[in-house]
mmCIF file of C-alpha atoms and ligand atoms in Angstrom:
data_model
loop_
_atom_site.group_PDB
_atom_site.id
_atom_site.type_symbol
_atom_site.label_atom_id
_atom_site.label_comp_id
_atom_site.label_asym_id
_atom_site.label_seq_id
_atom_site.Cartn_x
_atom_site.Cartn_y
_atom_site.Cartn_z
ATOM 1 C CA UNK A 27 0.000 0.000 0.000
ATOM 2 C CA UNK A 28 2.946 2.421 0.310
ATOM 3 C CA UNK A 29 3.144 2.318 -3.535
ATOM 4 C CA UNK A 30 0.501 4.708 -4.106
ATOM 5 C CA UNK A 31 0.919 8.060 -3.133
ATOM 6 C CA UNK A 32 -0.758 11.323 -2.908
ATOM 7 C CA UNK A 33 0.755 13.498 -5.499
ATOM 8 C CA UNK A 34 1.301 17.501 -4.874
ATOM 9 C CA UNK A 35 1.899 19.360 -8.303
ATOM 10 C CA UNK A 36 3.352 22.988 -8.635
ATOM 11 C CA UNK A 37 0.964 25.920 -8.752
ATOM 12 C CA UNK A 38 1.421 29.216 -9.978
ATOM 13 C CA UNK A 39 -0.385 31.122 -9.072
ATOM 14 C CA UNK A 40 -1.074 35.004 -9.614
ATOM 15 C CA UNK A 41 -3.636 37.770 -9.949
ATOM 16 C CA UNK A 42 -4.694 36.185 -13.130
ATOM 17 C CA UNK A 43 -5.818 32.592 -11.789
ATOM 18 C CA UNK A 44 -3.997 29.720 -11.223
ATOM 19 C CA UNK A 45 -1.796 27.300 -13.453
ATOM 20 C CA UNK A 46 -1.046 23.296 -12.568
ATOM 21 C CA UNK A 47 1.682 21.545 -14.334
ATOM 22 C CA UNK A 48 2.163 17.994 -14.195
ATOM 23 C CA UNK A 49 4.796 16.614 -16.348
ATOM 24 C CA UNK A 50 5.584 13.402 -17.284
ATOM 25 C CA UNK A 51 8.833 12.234 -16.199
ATOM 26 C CA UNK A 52 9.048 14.990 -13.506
ATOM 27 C CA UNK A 53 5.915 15.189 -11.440
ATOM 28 C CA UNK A 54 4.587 11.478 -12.027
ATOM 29 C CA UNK A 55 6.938 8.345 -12.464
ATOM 30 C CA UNK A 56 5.234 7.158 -15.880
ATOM 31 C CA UNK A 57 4.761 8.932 -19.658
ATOM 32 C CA UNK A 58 1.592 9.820 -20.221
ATOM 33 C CA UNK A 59 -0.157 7.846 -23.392
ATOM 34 C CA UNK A 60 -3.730 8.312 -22.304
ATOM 35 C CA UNK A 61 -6.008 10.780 -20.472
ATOM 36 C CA UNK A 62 -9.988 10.268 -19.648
ATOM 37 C CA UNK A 63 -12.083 12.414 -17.142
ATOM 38 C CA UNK A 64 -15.338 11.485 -15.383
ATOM 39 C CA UNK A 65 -17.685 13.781 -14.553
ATOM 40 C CA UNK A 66 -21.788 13.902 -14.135
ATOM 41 C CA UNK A 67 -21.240 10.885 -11.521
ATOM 42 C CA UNK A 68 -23.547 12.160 -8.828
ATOM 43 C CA UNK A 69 -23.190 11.039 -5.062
ATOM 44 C CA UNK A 70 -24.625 7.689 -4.989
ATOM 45 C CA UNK A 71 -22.459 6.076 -7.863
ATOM 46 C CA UNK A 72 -19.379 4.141 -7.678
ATOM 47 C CA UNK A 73 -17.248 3.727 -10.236
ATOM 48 C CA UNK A 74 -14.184 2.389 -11.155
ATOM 49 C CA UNK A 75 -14.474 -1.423 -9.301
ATOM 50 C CA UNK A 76 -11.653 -2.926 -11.211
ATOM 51 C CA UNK A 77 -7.581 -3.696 -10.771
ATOM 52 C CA UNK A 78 -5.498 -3.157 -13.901
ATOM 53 C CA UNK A 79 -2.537 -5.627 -14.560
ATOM 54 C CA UNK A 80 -0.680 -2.986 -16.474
ATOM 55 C CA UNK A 81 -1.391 0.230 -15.798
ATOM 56 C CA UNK A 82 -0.396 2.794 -13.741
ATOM 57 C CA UNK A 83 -2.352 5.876 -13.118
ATOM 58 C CA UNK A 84 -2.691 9.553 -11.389
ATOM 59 C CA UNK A 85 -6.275 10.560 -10.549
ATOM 60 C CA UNK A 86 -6.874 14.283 -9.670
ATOM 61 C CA UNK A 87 -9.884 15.863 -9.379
ATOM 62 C CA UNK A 88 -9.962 18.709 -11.015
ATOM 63 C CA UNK A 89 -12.985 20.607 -10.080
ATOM 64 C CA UNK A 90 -15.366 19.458 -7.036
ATOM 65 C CA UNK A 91 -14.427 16.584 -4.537
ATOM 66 C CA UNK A 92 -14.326 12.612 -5.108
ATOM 67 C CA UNK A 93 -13.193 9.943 -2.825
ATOM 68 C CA UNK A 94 -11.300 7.173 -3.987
ATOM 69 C CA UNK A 95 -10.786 3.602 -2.045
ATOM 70 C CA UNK A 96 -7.784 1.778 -2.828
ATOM 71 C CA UNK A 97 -6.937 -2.096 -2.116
ATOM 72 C CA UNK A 98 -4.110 -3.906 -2.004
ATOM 73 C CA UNK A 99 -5.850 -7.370 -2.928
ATOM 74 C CA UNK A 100 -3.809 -8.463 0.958
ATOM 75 C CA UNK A 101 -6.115 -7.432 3.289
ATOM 76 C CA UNK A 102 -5.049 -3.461 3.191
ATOM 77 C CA UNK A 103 -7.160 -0.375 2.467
ATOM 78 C CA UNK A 104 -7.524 3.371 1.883
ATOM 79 C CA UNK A 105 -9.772 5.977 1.249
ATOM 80 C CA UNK A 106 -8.339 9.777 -0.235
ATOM 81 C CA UNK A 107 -10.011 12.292 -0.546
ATOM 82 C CA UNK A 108 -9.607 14.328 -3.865
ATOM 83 C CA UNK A 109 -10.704 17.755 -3.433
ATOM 84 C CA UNK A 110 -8.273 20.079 -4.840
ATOM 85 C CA UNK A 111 -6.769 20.690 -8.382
ATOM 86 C CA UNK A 112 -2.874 20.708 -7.845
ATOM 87 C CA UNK A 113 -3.094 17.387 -6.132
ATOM 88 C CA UNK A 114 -3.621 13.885 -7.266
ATOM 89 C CA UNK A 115 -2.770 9.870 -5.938
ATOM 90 C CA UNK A 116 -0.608 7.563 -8.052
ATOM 91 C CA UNK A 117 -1.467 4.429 -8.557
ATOM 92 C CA UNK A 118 0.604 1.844 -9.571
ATOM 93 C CA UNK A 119 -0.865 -1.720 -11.498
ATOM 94 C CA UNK A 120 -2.539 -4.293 -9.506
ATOM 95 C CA UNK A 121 -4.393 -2.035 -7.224
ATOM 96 C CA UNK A 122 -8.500 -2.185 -6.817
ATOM 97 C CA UNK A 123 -9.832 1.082 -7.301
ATOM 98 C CA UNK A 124 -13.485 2.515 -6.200
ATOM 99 C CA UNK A 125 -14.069 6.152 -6.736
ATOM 100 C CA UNK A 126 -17.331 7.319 -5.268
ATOM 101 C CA UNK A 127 -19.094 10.408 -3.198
ATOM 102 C CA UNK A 128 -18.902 12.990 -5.982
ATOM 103 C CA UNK A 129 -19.722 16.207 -5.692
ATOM 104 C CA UNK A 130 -22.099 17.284 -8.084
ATOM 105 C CA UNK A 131 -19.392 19.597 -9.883
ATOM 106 C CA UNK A 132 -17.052 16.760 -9.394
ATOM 107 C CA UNK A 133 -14.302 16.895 -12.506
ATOM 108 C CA UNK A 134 -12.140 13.665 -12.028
ATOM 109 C CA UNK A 135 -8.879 13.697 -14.216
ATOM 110 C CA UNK A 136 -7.295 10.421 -14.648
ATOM 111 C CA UNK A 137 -3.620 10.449 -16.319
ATOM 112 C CA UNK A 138 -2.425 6.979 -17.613
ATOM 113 C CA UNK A 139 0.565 5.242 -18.707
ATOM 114 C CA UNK A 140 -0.709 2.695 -21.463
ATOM 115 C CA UNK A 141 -3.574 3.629 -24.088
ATOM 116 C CA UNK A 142 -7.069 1.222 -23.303
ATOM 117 C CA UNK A 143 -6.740 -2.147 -23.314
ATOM 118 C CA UNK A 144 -9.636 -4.188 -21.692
ATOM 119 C CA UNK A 145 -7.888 -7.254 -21.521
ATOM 120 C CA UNK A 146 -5.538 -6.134 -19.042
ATOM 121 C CA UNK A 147 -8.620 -4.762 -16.546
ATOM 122 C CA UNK A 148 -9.817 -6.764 -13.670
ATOM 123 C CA UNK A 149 -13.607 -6.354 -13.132
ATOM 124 C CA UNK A 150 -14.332 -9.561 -11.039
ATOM 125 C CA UNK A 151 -12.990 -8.900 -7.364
ATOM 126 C CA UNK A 152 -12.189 -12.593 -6.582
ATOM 127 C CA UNK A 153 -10.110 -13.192 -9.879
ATOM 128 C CA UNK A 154 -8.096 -10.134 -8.513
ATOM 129 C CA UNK A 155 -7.639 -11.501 -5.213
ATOM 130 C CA UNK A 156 -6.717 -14.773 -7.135
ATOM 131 C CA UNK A 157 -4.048 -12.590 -9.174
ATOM 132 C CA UNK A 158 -2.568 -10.609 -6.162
ATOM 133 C CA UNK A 159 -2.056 -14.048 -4.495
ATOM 134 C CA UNK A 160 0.346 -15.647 -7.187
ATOM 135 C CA UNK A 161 1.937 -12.840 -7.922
ATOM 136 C CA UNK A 162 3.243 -13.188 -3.896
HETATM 137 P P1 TYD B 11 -15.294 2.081 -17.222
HETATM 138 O O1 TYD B 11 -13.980 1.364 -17.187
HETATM 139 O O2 TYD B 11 -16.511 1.338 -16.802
HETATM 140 O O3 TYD B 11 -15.191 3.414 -16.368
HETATM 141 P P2 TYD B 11 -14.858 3.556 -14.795
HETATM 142 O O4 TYD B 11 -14.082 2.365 -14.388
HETATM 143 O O5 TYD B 11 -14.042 4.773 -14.727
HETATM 144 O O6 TYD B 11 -16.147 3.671 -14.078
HETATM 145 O O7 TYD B 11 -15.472 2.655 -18.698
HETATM 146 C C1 TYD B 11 -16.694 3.142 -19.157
HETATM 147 C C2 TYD B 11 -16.782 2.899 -20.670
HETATM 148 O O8 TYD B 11 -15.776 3.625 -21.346
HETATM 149 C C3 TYD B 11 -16.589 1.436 -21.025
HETATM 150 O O9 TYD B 11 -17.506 1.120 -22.046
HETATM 151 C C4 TYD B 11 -15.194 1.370 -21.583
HETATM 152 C C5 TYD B 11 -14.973 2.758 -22.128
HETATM 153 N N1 TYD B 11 -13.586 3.203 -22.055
HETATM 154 C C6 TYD B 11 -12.828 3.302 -23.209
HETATM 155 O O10 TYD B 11 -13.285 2.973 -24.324
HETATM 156 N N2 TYD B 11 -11.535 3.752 -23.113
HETATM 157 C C7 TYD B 11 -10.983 4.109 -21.926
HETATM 158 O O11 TYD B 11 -9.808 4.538 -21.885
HETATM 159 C C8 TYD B 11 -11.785 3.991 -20.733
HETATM 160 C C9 TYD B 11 -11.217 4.367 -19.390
HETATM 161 C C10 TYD B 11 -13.076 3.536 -20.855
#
């Protein structure tokens, strides 16, 4: 569980707004070959529910508040909190997501390093906890 991380990114910020970078390489440990966002989830959704084999990822929410629960597949769990722009969690492969509670507003980014591949999701929670197993 010490594998995924809440991510801070630089903000400027000025009398004109503010400005988030998040470069590949620099601010998250993966190049970035795919983006989606989720938004128009309302409060009593959950998405997400899978594990990927391959991918890593870095969620931030960039407008409104989501939570997201993360397992380990070994008995281990967390919940963040994504409320603010210029911050995000990384989450490396083999890790069950859930991202629920959004805020009506809610504006979820989700950076990834490999371009859509269903094969290499997990969407049934005991075949994960299978796959977590052998891998040790
Ligand atoms: P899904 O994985 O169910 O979204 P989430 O896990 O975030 O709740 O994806 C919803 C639909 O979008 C599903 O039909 C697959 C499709 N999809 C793509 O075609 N490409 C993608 O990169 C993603 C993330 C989803």
């Amino acid at each position: 569980m010490n594998a995924v991380k809440k991510v801070e990114f630089k903000e400027y910020g000025d009398d004109r707004g503010h400005l988030v970078v998040v470069e590949s390489g620099t601010d998250i440990p993966f190049l970035i070959k795919r983006l989606f966002y989720i938004y128009g989830s309302d409060g009593s959704v959950v998405r997400g529910q899978h594990a990927n084999r391959e991918s890593e990822f870095v969620l931030i929410n960039i407008a409104g508040r989501c939570k997201v629960k993360v397992l380990d597949g070994k008995g281990n769990e967390e919940i963040f909190i994504l409320d603010k722009p210029h911050e995000g969690i990384y989450l490396p492969p083999m890790f069950w997501k859930d991202m629920y509670d959004f805020s009506p507003d809610s504006l979820l980014l989700v950076l990834s390093s490999e371009k859509y591949d269903p094969g290499e999701y997990i969407r049934d929670f005991n075949e994960y906890l299978n796959e977590v197993a052998l891998r040790g």
